[in-house]
Short mmCIF file of C-alpha atoms in Angstrom, two decimals:
data_model
loop_
_atom_site.label_atom_id
_atom_site.label_comp_id
_atom_site.label_asym_id
_atom_site.label_seq_id
_atom_site.Cartn_x
_atom_site.Cartn_y
_atom_site.Cartn_z
CA MET A 50 0.01 -0.02 -0.01
CA PRO A 51 1.48 3.40 -0.98
CA ARG A 52 1.14 4.95 2.43
CA VAL A 53 3.30 7.76 3.63
CA THR A 54 3.46 10.12 6.61
CA GLY A 55 1.18 12.92 5.42
CA PRO A 56 1.48 16.62 5.86
CA LEU A 57 -1.22 16.71 8.62
CA GLU A 58 0.72 14.06 10.71
CA GLU A 59 4.09 15.91 10.08
CA ALA A 60 2.61 19.24 11.14
CA TRP A 61 0.81 17.73 14.19
CA MET A 62 4.06 16.06 15.47
CA ALA A 63 6.03 19.27 14.77
CA ALA A 64 3.48 21.31 16.82
CA GLY A 65 4.05 19.07 19.75
CA GLY A 66 7.29 20.67 20.56
CA ASP A 67 6.05 24.18 20.20
CA PRO A 68 5.23 26.40 23.38
CA HIS A 69 1.90 27.23 21.70
CA CYS A 70 1.17 23.58 20.89
CA SER A 71 -2.51 23.61 21.92
CA ARG A 72 -3.37 26.68 19.69
CA LEU A 73 -1.35 25.29 16.65
CA ARG A 74 -3.20 21.91 16.97
CA GLU A 75 -6.51 23.60 17.15
CA ASP A 76 -5.65 25.50 13.97
CA LEU A 77 -4.55 22.24 12.22
CA LEU A 78 -7.74 20.56 13.35
CA ALA A 79 -9.92 23.30 11.95
CA THR A 80 -7.99 23.24 8.70
CA ALA A 81 -8.15 19.53 8.34
CA LEU A 82 -11.93 19.41 8.93
CA TYR A 83 -12.60 22.27 6.48
CA ALA A 84 -11.39 20.26 3.47
CA GLU A 85 -13.39 17.53 1.83
CA ASN A 86 -12.07 13.98 1.92
CA PRO A 87 -9.63 13.16 0.38
CA SER A 88 -7.68 16.39 0.44
CA ILE A 89 -4.99 16.46 -2.22
CA THR A 90 -1.54 17.95 -1.70
CA GLU A 91 0.66 18.76 -4.74
CA ARG A 92 3.87 17.58 -3.10
CA GLY A 93 6.44 15.09 -4.18
CA GLY A 94 9.71 13.64 -2.74
CA LEU A 95 8.28 12.20 0.42
CA SER A 96 8.82 8.65 -0.54
CA PRO A 97 10.49 6.49 -3.25
CA GLY A 98 8.41 6.76 -6.41
CA SER A 99 6.73 10.06 -5.52
CA GLY A 100 7.21 13.05 -7.78
CA PRO A 101 5.47 15.08 -10.37
CA SER A 102 3.28 12.23 -11.54
CA THR A 103 1.99 11.57 -8.01
CA CYS A 104 0.32 13.53 -5.24
CA LEU A 105 -0.78 12.95 -1.67
CA TYR A 106 -4.34 11.97 -0.78
CA THR A 107 -5.31 12.48 2.83
CA TRP A 108 -8.41 11.25 4.62
CA THR A 109 -9.34 12.71 8.02
CA ILE A 110 -12.19 11.92 10.39
CA VAL A 111 -13.08 12.72 13.97
CA ASP A 112 -14.41 9.91 16.22
CA SER A 113 -13.85 9.98 19.97
CA ALA A 114 -15.27 6.43 20.45
CA ALA A 115 -13.37 4.60 17.71
CA THR A 116 -10.74 2.04 18.51
CA ALA A 117 -9.83 1.39 14.86
CA VAL A 118 -10.63 3.12 11.56
CA ALA A 119 -9.80 1.43 8.27
CA LEU A 120 -9.83 2.80 4.69
CA TRP A 121 -10.88 0.35 1.93
CA THR A 122 -9.87 1.67 -1.50
CA ASN A 123 -10.52 -0.44 -4.57
CA ALA A 124 -7.43 -2.42 -5.59
CA VAL A 125 -5.08 -0.45 -3.29
CA PHE A 126 -6.22 -2.14 -0.04
CA ASP A 127 -3.27 -4.17 1.45
CA GLU A 128 -4.74 -7.65 2.16
CA ARG A 129 -1.44 -9.11 3.41
CA SER A 130 -1.07 -6.39 6.15
CA PRO A 131 -4.54 -5.23 7.07
CA GLU A 132 -3.15 -2.84 9.75
CA CYS A 133 -1.49 -0.77 7.00
CA ASN A 134 -4.92 0.25 5.85
CA GLU A 135 -5.85 1.72 9.20
CA LEU A 136 -5.96 5.47 9.97
CA THR A 137 -3.57 6.75 12.60
CA ARG A 138 -4.97 8.52 15.63
CA LEU A 139 -3.11 11.78 16.29
CA PRO A 140 -1.80 12.01 19.86
CA GLY A 141 -3.98 13.91 22.29
CA SER A 142 -6.94 14.16 19.81
CA ASP A 143 -9.97 12.33 18.36
CA LEU A 144 -8.51 12.94 14.94
CA TRP A 145 -7.77 9.99 12.66
CA THR A 146 -5.93 10.37 9.48
CA ILE A 147 -4.12 8.41 6.63
CA THR A 148 -2.19 9.62 3.56
CA LEU A 149 -1.53 7.64 0.31
CA CYS A 150 0.83 8.67 -2.41
CA LEU A 151 -0.84 7.82 -5.62
CA PRO A 152 -0.87 8.78 -9.35
CA ARG A 153 -2.47 12.12 -10.25
CA GLU A 154 -4.73 10.34 -12.68
CA TRP A 155 -6.01 7.89 -10.04
CA ARG A 156 -9.74 7.26 -9.67
CA SER A 157 -11.42 4.88 -7.12
CA SER A 158 -14.34 4.02 -5.01
CA TYR A 159 -13.78 3.57 -1.23
CA ARG A 160 -15.30 3.10 2.13
CA LEU A 161 -14.37 3.96 5.75
CA ALA A 162 -14.90 1.39 8.45
CA VAL A 163 -15.16 2.70 11.96
CA TRP A 164 -14.78 0.12 14.75
CA ARG A 165 -15.76 1.01 18.40
CA ASP A 166 -15.49 -2.31 20.21
CA ALA A 167 -12.63 -3.43 22.65
CA VAL A 168 -12.12 -6.64 20.68
CA PRO A 169 -9.97 -6.42 17.46
CA PRO A 170 -11.73 -5.35 14.26
CA PRO A 171 -12.86 -8.13 11.92
CA TRP A 172 -10.47 -7.16 9.16
CA ARG A 173 -7.50 -7.98 11.39
CA VAL A 174 -8.74 -11.41 12.56
CA VAL A 175 -10.54 -13.11 9.62
CA LYS A 176 -8.78 -15.85 7.68
CA GLY A 177 -8.93 -16.74 4.06
CA ARG A 178 -8.17 -15.24 0.71
CA HIS A 179 -9.69 -11.74 0.33
CA ALA A 180 -11.25 -12.13 3.78
CA SER A 181 -9.77 -8.93 5.23
CA ARG A 182 -10.81 -6.93 2.23
CA ARG A 183 -14.43 -8.28 2.35
CA ALA A 184 -14.56 -7.60 6.18
CA ALA A 185 -13.44 -4.00 5.72
CA ILE A 186 -16.01 -3.52 2.95
CA ALA A 187 -18.85 -5.08 5.06
CA SER A 188 -17.91 -3.05 8.16
CA GLY A 189 -17.70 0.20 6.32
CA GLY A 190 -19.77 2.67 4.58
CA PRO A 191 -19.46 5.92 2.54
CA ASP A 192 -17.39 8.72 3.88
CA PRO A 193 -19.54 11.36 5.47
CA ARG A 194 -16.89 13.96 4.60
CA ALA A 195 -16.96 13.24 0.94
CA ARG A 196 -19.72 14.68 -1.26
CA LEU A 197 -19.81 12.23 -4.20
CA ARG A 198 -21.16 8.71 -4.07
CA ILE A 199 -22.27 5.86 -6.34
CA ALA A 200 -24.11 2.64 -5.59
CA PHE A 201 -22.16 -0.46 -4.61
CA PRO A 202 -23.14 -3.81 -6.22
CA SER A 203 -23.58 -5.70 -3.02
CA GLY A 204 -25.76 -2.96 -1.48
CA GLY A 205 -25.39 0.46 -0.12
CA SER A 206 -23.04 3.04 -1.63
CA VAL A 207 -19.44 4.02 -1.78
CA SER A 208 -17.54 7.32 -1.91
CA LEU A 209 -15.53 8.52 -4.86
CA ALA A 210 -12.00 9.82 -5.01
CA ALA A 211 -10.35 11.31 -8.10
CA GLY A 212 -6.98 12.86 -8.68
CA PRO A 213 -6.40 16.29 -10.22
CA ASP A 214 -5.42 14.69 -13.66
CA ALA A 215 -8.23 12.04 -13.65
CA PRO A 216 -9.99 11.85 -16.91
CA ALA A 217 -13.05 14.19 -16.94
CA ASP A 218 -16.35 12.71 -15.99
CA ARG A 219 -18.69 14.22 -18.53
CA TRP A 220 -21.55 11.94 -17.75
CA GLY A 221 -22.31 11.90 -14.06
CA VAL A 222 -23.67 8.31 -14.22
CA GLY A 223 -25.09 7.19 -10.96
CA LEU A 224 -23.69 10.15 -8.92
CA SER A 225 -25.51 11.15 -5.76
CA CYS A 226 -24.35 13.94 -3.49
CA ALA A 227 -24.36 13.98 0.31
CA GLU A 228 -26.22 16.98 1.65
CA GLU A 229 -23.05 18.48 3.14
CA PRO A 230 -19.72 16.87 3.93
CA SER A 231 -19.45 16.57 7.65
CA SER A 232 -17.22 15.21 10.27
CA PRO A 233 -18.37 11.70 11.39
CA ALA A 234 -18.15 12.58 15.03
CA GLY A 235 -20.89 10.03 15.73
CA GLY A 236 -19.32 7.67 13.30
CA ARG A 237 -21.05 4.58 11.86
CA PRO A 238 -22.22 1.89 14.17
CA ALA A 239 -19.56 -0.84 14.43
CA GLY A 240 -20.18 -3.54 11.87
CA GLY A 241 -23.31 -1.74 10.74
CA SER A 242 -24.70 -1.88 7.17
CA GLU A 243 -25.52 1.39 5.42
CA GLY A 244 -28.60 1.42 3.35
CA PRO A 245 -29.11 2.96 -0.13
CA PRO A 246 -29.26 6.76 -0.07
CA GLN A 247 -32.70 8.30 -0.31
CA ARG A 248 -33.51 9.78 -3.66
CA PRO A 249 -35.90 12.53 -4.61
CA GLY A 250 -39.35 11.42 -5.65
CA LYS A 251 -42.26 9.58 -4.23
CA PRO A 252 -41.69 6.27 -2.43
CA ASP A 253 -43.51 4.30 -5.20
CA GLU A 254 -41.75 6.22 -8.06
CA ASP A 255 -40.24 4.06 -10.80
CA PRO A 256 -36.65 3.33 -9.46
CA THR A 257 -35.25 3.28 -13.01
CA ARG A 258 -36.09 6.92 -13.36
CA ALA A 259 -35.24 8.35 -9.94
CA SER A 260 -31.99 10.27 -9.76
CA GLY A 261 -29.93 11.23 -6.74
CA GLY A 262 -27.97 13.71 -8.83
CA ALA A 263 -30.79 15.80 -10.20
CA VAL A 264 -33.79 17.79 -8.96
CA ARG A 265 -37.05 17.17 -10.74
CA ALA A 266 -38.54 20.17 -12.32
CA SER A 267 -42.18 20.65 -13.34
CA GLY A 268 -43.27 19.14 -16.67
CA GLY A 269 -41.29 16.01 -16.18
CA ALA A 270 -37.91 17.48 -16.95
CA VAL A 271 -34.82 16.83 -15.02
CA ARG A 272 -32.95 19.88 -13.82
CA VAL A 273 -29.23 19.16 -13.65
CA LYS A 274 -27.08 20.58 -10.91
CA CYS A 275 -23.42 20.86 -12.04
CA ALA A 276 -20.69 20.45 -9.37
CA SER A 277 -17.12 21.19 -10.08
CA ARG A 278 -15.94 17.79 -8.56
CA VAL A 279 -18.16 15.94 -11.04
CA PHE A 280 -15.91 16.94 -13.96
CA PRO A 281 -12.31 16.70 -12.53
CA GLY A 282 -9.81 17.72 -15.10
CA GLY A 283 -12.54 18.80 -17.59
CA VAL A 284 -14.90 21.61 -18.36
CA CYS A 285 -18.22 21.64 -16.37
CA PRO A 286 -21.18 22.89 -18.35
CA ARG A 287 -22.24 25.63 -15.98
CA GLU A 288 -25.51 26.27 -17.54
CA ARG A 289 -28.47 24.28 -16.23
CA VAL A 290 -29.86 21.76 -18.60
CA ASP A 291 -33.47 20.67 -18.66
CA PRO A 292 -33.27 17.68 -21.03
CA PRO A 293 -36.36 15.97 -22.43
CA ARG A 294 -36.79 12.71 -20.67
CA GLY A 295 -36.66 9.33 -22.31
CA GLY A 296 -38.46 6.32 -21.02
CA VAL A 297 -37.78 2.87 -19.65
CA ASP A 298 -39.74 -0.27 -20.53
CA ARG A 299 -39.56 -3.60 -18.59
CA LEU A 300 -39.83 -6.66 -20.71
CA SER A 301 -39.18 -10.45 -20.64
CA VAL A 302 -38.14 -12.42 -23.76
CA ASP A 303 -38.06 -16.17 -23.38
CA GLY A 304 -37.42 -15.83 -19.72
CA THR A 305 -34.65 -13.16 -19.93
CA ARG A 306 -35.66 -9.96 -18.20
CA ALA A 307 -34.41 -6.59 -19.36
CA TRP A 308 -34.98 -2.79 -19.18
CA ILE A 309 -35.15 -0.92 -22.49
CA TYR A 310 -34.26 2.74 -22.39
CA ARG A 311 -35.98 4.83 -25.11
CA PRO A 312 -34.57 8.21 -26.00
CA PRO A 313 -36.69 11.29 -25.72
CA HIS A 314 -39.58 11.55 -28.27
CA ILE A 315 -39.62 7.87 -29.02
CA ARG A 316 -42.81 6.19 -27.97
CA GLY A 317 -42.71 2.96 -26.09
CA VAL A 318 -44.43 -0.39 -26.11
CA PRO A 319 -46.29 -2.09 -23.32
CA ALA A 320 -44.24 -4.24 -20.87
CA LEU A 321 -43.97 -7.72 -22.42
CA ARG A 322 -43.98 -11.05 -20.61
CA ASP A 323 -43.04 -13.64 -23.19
CA VAL A 324 -45.93 -12.59 -25.31
CA PRO A 325 -45.30 -12.52 -29.13
CA ARG A 326 -45.37 -9.04 -30.66
CA PRO A 327 -46.23 -8.21 -34.22
CA ALA A 328 -43.28 -6.97 -36.26
CA ARG A 329 -42.99 -3.14 -36.49
CA PRO A 330 -44.30 -2.01 -39.94
CA PRO A 331 -41.64 -0.67 -42.23
CA ASP A 332 -43.40 2.83 -42.51
CA ASP A 333 -43.56 3.22 -38.67
CA PRO A 334 -43.56 7.02 -38.23
CA ALA A 335 -42.22 6.91 -34.64
CA SER A 336 -38.75 8.02 -35.63
CA SER A 337 -35.68 7.01 -37.68
CA ALA A 338 -33.73 4.04 -36.52
CA THR A 339 -31.31 4.65 -33.63
CA PRO A 340 -28.21 2.76 -32.65
CA LEU A 341 -28.63 0.08 -29.99
CA LEU A 342 -26.46 -0.59 -26.96
CA VAL A 343 -26.80 -3.93 -25.18
CA LEU A 344 -25.60 -4.00 -21.57
CA PHE A 345 -25.01 -6.90 -19.34
CA ASP A 346 -25.50 -6.48 -15.52
CA GLY A 347 -28.42 -4.21 -16.49
CA ASP A 348 -29.83 -4.23 -12.98
CA MET A 349 -26.79 -2.23 -11.79
CA TRP A 350 -27.06 0.15 -14.76
CA ALA A 351 -30.80 0.65 -14.78
CA ARG A 352 -31.81 0.43 -11.12
CA ARG A 353 -28.82 1.54 -9.15
CA LEU A 354 -26.83 3.87 -11.47
CA HIS A 355 -29.88 5.31 -13.26
CA LEU A 356 -28.23 5.29 -16.55
CA GLY A 357 -31.35 6.71 -18.23
CA ASP A 358 -30.95 10.03 -16.48
CA ALA A 359 -27.34 10.32 -17.68
CA LEU A 360 -28.35 9.44 -21.22
CA ASP A 361 -31.13 12.07 -21.20
CA ARG A 362 -28.56 14.69 -20.26
CA ALA A 363 -25.95 13.48 -22.79
CA ILE A 364 -28.37 13.35 -25.70
CA ALA A 365 -29.60 16.90 -24.79
CA LEU A 366 -26.07 18.23 -24.74
CA GLY A 367 -25.21 16.51 -28.05
CA LEU A 368 -22.56 14.26 -26.38
CA LEU A 369 -24.42 11.25 -27.68
CA PRO A 370 -26.87 10.74 -30.54
CA PRO A 371 -30.34 9.41 -29.60
CA LEU A 372 -30.01 5.64 -28.98
CA HIS A 373 -31.86 2.74 -27.32
CA VAL A 374 -30.25 0.70 -24.61
CA ALA A 375 -31.21 -2.80 -23.51
CA MET A 376 -30.06 -3.77 -19.95
CA LEU A 377 -30.24 -7.43 -19.13
CA ASP A 378 -31.11 -8.36 -15.53
CA SER A 379 -28.51 -10.58 -13.91
CA LEU A 380 -31.03 -11.51 -11.15
CA ASP A 381 -28.57 -12.75 -8.45
CA VAL A 382 -24.96 -13.80 -7.85
CA GLU A 383 -25.47 -17.46 -8.67
CA THR A 384 -27.44 -16.74 -11.92
CA ARG A 385 -24.75 -14.19 -12.88
CA TRP A 386 -21.98 -16.72 -12.55
CA ARG A 387 -23.97 -19.32 -14.58
CA THR A 388 -25.10 -16.96 -17.35
CA LEU A 389 -22.25 -14.50 -17.81
CA GLY A 390 -18.79 -14.99 -19.21
CA VAL A 391 -19.73 -18.19 -21.04
CA PRO A 392 -20.47 -18.92 -24.80
CA GLY A 393 -24.10 -19.48 -23.94
CA GLY A 394 -26.34 -18.12 -21.17
CA HIS A 395 -26.96 -14.43 -21.77
CA VAL A 396 -25.03 -14.38 -24.90
CA ASP A 397 -27.59 -16.91 -26.52
CA ALA A 398 -30.41 -14.83 -24.94
CA VAL A 399 -29.25 -11.71 -26.67
CA LEU A 400 -28.48 -13.19 -30.10
CA ASP A 401 -31.50 -15.58 -30.34
CA GLY A 402 -34.17 -13.72 -28.40
CA LEU A 403 -33.63 -10.14 -27.27
CA LEU A 404 -31.94 -8.67 -30.21
CA PRO A 405 -34.53 -9.91 -32.81
CA HIS A 406 -37.35 -8.85 -30.55
CA ILE A 407 -36.02 -5.32 -30.01
CA ARG A 408 -35.45 -4.83 -33.70
CA ALA A 409 -39.02 -5.90 -34.39
CA CYS A 410 -40.62 -3.78 -31.72
CA TYR A 411 -38.44 -0.65 -31.46
CA PRO A 412 -37.06 1.90 -34.05
CA VAL A 413 -33.54 0.59 -33.82
CA SER A 414 -31.01 -0.05 -36.56
CA ALA A 415 -30.75 -3.60 -38.00
CA GLN A 416 -27.23 -2.95 -38.90
CA GLY A 417 -24.41 -4.69 -37.05
CA ALA A 418 -22.26 -1.64 -37.37
CA GLU A 419 -24.78 0.30 -35.19
CA THR A 420 -25.19 -2.41 -32.59
CA ILE A 421 -22.85 -2.30 -29.65
CA VAL A 422 -22.65 -4.76 -26.74
CA ALA A 423 -20.88 -3.97 -23.47
CA GLY A 424 -20.25 -5.43 -20.10
CA GLN A 425 -17.90 -5.36 -17.12
CA SER A 426 -15.84 -8.29 -15.64
CA LEU A 427 -17.89 -11.46 -16.47
CA GLY A 428 -20.10 -9.16 -18.56
CA GLY A 429 -17.15 -7.83 -20.39
CA LEU A 430 -16.25 -11.47 -21.37
CA SER A 431 -19.85 -11.98 -22.43
CA ALA A 432 -19.60 -8.91 -24.63
CA LEU A 433 -16.59 -10.43 -26.44
CA TRP A 434 -18.40 -13.72 -26.81
CA THR A 435 -21.41 -11.96 -28.24
CA LEU A 436 -19.16 -10.25 -30.76
CA ALA A 437 -17.49 -13.60 -31.77
CA LEU A 438 -20.78 -15.62 -32.02
CA GLY A 439 -22.96 -12.84 -33.50
CA GLU A 440 -22.37 -13.56 -37.15
CA GLY A 441 -22.30 -9.94 -37.92
CA THR A 442 -25.49 -8.96 -36.07
CA VAL A 443 -23.30 -7.12 -33.47
CA GLY A 444 -20.58 -4.91 -34.74
CA HIS A 445 -18.79 -3.52 -31.67
CA ALA A 446 -18.01 -4.69 -28.22
CA ILE A 447 -16.84 -2.59 -25.13
CA ALA A 448 -15.32 -5.03 -22.65
CA GLN A 449 -14.36 -3.42 -19.33
CA SER A 450 -12.02 -5.51 -17.11
CA PRO A 451 -13.11 -8.63 -18.96
CA ALA A 452 -12.71 -11.97 -17.04
CA LEU A 453 -10.35 -13.39 -19.62
CA TRP A 454 -8.96 -15.89 -17.06
CA ARG A 455 -12.18 -17.81 -17.66
CA PHE A 456 -11.86 -18.30 -21.36
CA ASP A 457 -9.40 -17.43 -24.22
CA VAL A 458 -11.62 -15.78 -26.79
CA ALA A 459 -8.96 -14.81 -29.35
CA GLU A 460 -9.61 -17.73 -31.67
CA PRO A 461 -13.45 -17.36 -31.79
CA LEU A 462 -12.94 -13.56 -32.33
CA LEU A 463 -10.49 -14.13 -35.14
CA ALA A 464 -12.74 -16.75 -36.74
CA GLU A 465 -15.61 -14.23 -37.10
CA ARG A 466 -14.78 -11.68 -39.81
CA ARG A 467 -17.89 -9.60 -39.70
CA TRP A 468 -17.42 -7.56 -36.57
CA ALA A 469 -16.12 -3.97 -36.81
CA GLY A 470 -14.26 -3.26 -33.55
CA ALA A 471 -13.40 -4.33 -29.95
CA ASP A 472 -12.60 -1.75 -27.28
CA ILE A 473 -11.11 -3.36 -24.24
CA GLN A 474 -10.47 -1.53 -20.98
CA ALA A 475 -8.62 -2.59 -17.88
CA GLY A 476 -7.46 -0.92 -14.69
CA ALA A 477 -3.73 -0.35 -14.09
CA TYR A 478 -4.15 -2.05 -10.71
CA GLU A 479 -5.63 -5.17 -12.26
CA THR A 480 -2.45 -6.97 -12.90
CA GLU A 481 -3.71 -10.23 -14.36
CA THR A 482 -6.70 -8.67 -16.18
CA LEU A 483 -4.43 -5.99 -17.69
CA ALA A 484 -1.87 -8.55 -18.90
CA LEU A 485 -4.54 -10.76 -20.45
CA SER A 486 -6.28 -7.78 -22.10
CA THR A 487 -2.99 -6.60 -23.52
CA GLY A 488 -2.24 -10.01 -24.93
CA LEU A 489 -5.70 -10.23 -26.55
CA VAL A 490 -5.47 -6.77 -28.16
CA THR A 491 -1.99 -7.53 -29.39
CA THR A 492 -3.23 -10.78 -31.05
CA LEU A 493 -6.22 -9.11 -32.60
CA LYS A 494 -4.24 -6.21 -33.99
CA GLY A 495 -1.57 -8.55 -35.25
CA ALA A 496 -4.20 -10.24 -37.36
CA GLY A 497 -5.30 -6.88 -38.75
CA ARG A 498 -8.45 -6.54 -36.67
CA ARG A 499 -9.61 -3.32 -35.12
CA ALA A 500 -8.92 -3.54 -31.38
CA ARG A 501 -8.11 -0.85 -28.88
CA LEU A 502 -6.76 -1.10 -25.30
CA ALA A 503 -7.44 1.76 -22.81
CA VAL A 504 -5.81 1.57 -19.36
CA ALA A 505 -7.55 3.37 -16.51
CA CYS A 506 -5.65 4.44 -13.45
CA GLY A 507 -7.81 2.34 -11.10
CA GLY A 508 -8.83 -1.16 -10.09
CA HIS A 509 -11.79 -3.43 -10.81
CA ASP A 510 -14.18 -0.66 -10.12
CA TRP A 511 -17.48 0.93 -11.17
CA ALA A 512 -15.84 4.26 -10.30
CA TRP A 513 -14.21 4.37 -13.70
CA TRP A 514 -16.37 1.74 -15.57
CA ARG A 515 -19.34 4.14 -15.50
CA ILE A 516 -17.22 6.81 -17.23
CA GLY A 517 -15.21 4.58 -19.66
CA LEU A 518 -18.32 2.93 -21.01
CA LEU A 519 -19.84 6.14 -22.29
CA ASP A 520 -16.46 7.58 -23.42
CA SER A 521 -16.02 4.50 -25.65
CA LEU A 522 -19.62 4.70 -26.77
CA ALA A 523 -19.23 8.38 -27.82
CA ASP A 524 -16.02 7.41 -29.78
CA ILE A 525 -17.97 4.71 -31.63
CA LEU A 526 -21.02 6.78 -32.45
CA HIS A 527 -19.17 10.11 -32.98
CA PRO A 528 -15.92 8.88 -34.57
CA CYS A 529 -15.05 12.36 -35.96
CA GLY A 530 -14.75 14.43 -32.81
CA GLY A 531 -17.65 13.57 -30.55
CA ARG A 532 -15.22 13.70 -27.69
#
């Protein structure tokens, strides 16, 4: 873990030898609690490897009852030495702090775990591979002193950290904002489980359309509030945008459930439950055909990250053209492992059922070149299988952190000549995934196929997946300068 003695710790210890120690430490405390977590210091030379390409990220909380506080950061958490992930309590105070030296481009989700019992915290005592990491995640929750959060796949939410040179987040997918960053003086209950943040809207409002990052205005529009930290390293559109709202349909085709996002001004169809639907007539006046994006792990995208809201904004701003998005429901962990990442399961469901059905019932393009399939981890591998087995019905794949340890898909991809491109993304901290992704892209490009590798400064993490997906999608749909 790239831990260093941070500027707050240094100043606190230095103040201990000063005649005015008490006043100096009060000033340090006030300054530390004024900044949002993590505070970023442009300072190099504190440790081997630090320099102009790195900076210091400091987390600080106040908790008088805590006996231990741990920071879980995606892919940076040290499982071999769990104590290295714990914040230091500054002498004579209730202030806890930790500083990491990390790249300026770093982006990650994280949680803070506050432990208040006399017995050792669970992340120190559990046994087994990845057990300490899982214990820290389960014991923790979002940082009360950080403003931006996203949903976490296993429940609740996580906070977000991004360096000063992290790629711009133009999309704001799934972002929710804490009311005001505050010091967790009360802390979280030890071992507690934080629930999903409350979102605006009525309790029975359609969860696919509620947005924690927007305020609903009259007339069904979504009024977007822009925050500077939403677009680190980029230009934030300061004007308020009231985009027309698209719609979301729920349907089931041959037992496969999905959400279908419709762009604004495209009429919908009734929710379907394995009921045959007449083909859309060729002269359907609803609209011209749009591109289609098919997403695995659609429950995360539709229900927890509220992708539809982000698409409404992106289409209104001209960052994306109008498009339809099919988001497949993974149901549960067991079903996900059985149906994703294999040359069957949801791949067959897309190619044999969902794709023909959507093309018959919605104004989407029938061209493979305008059909994109995407996924993350096991879903990323499924995206590549869909490309390989699609016989030209799918032209592009966006595979984020694909689980290539499960299958080598190079030969099937090379055997199918009709796909147009494969965008593969991996985190710099995903050692095995990055190596396998690099090898696959090298093989495909060596055979003359269009394949691109993008390396994110992060781990196996929705923090950057939610940005990288739409960045790649914009590149595919706006190849001449959409970005």
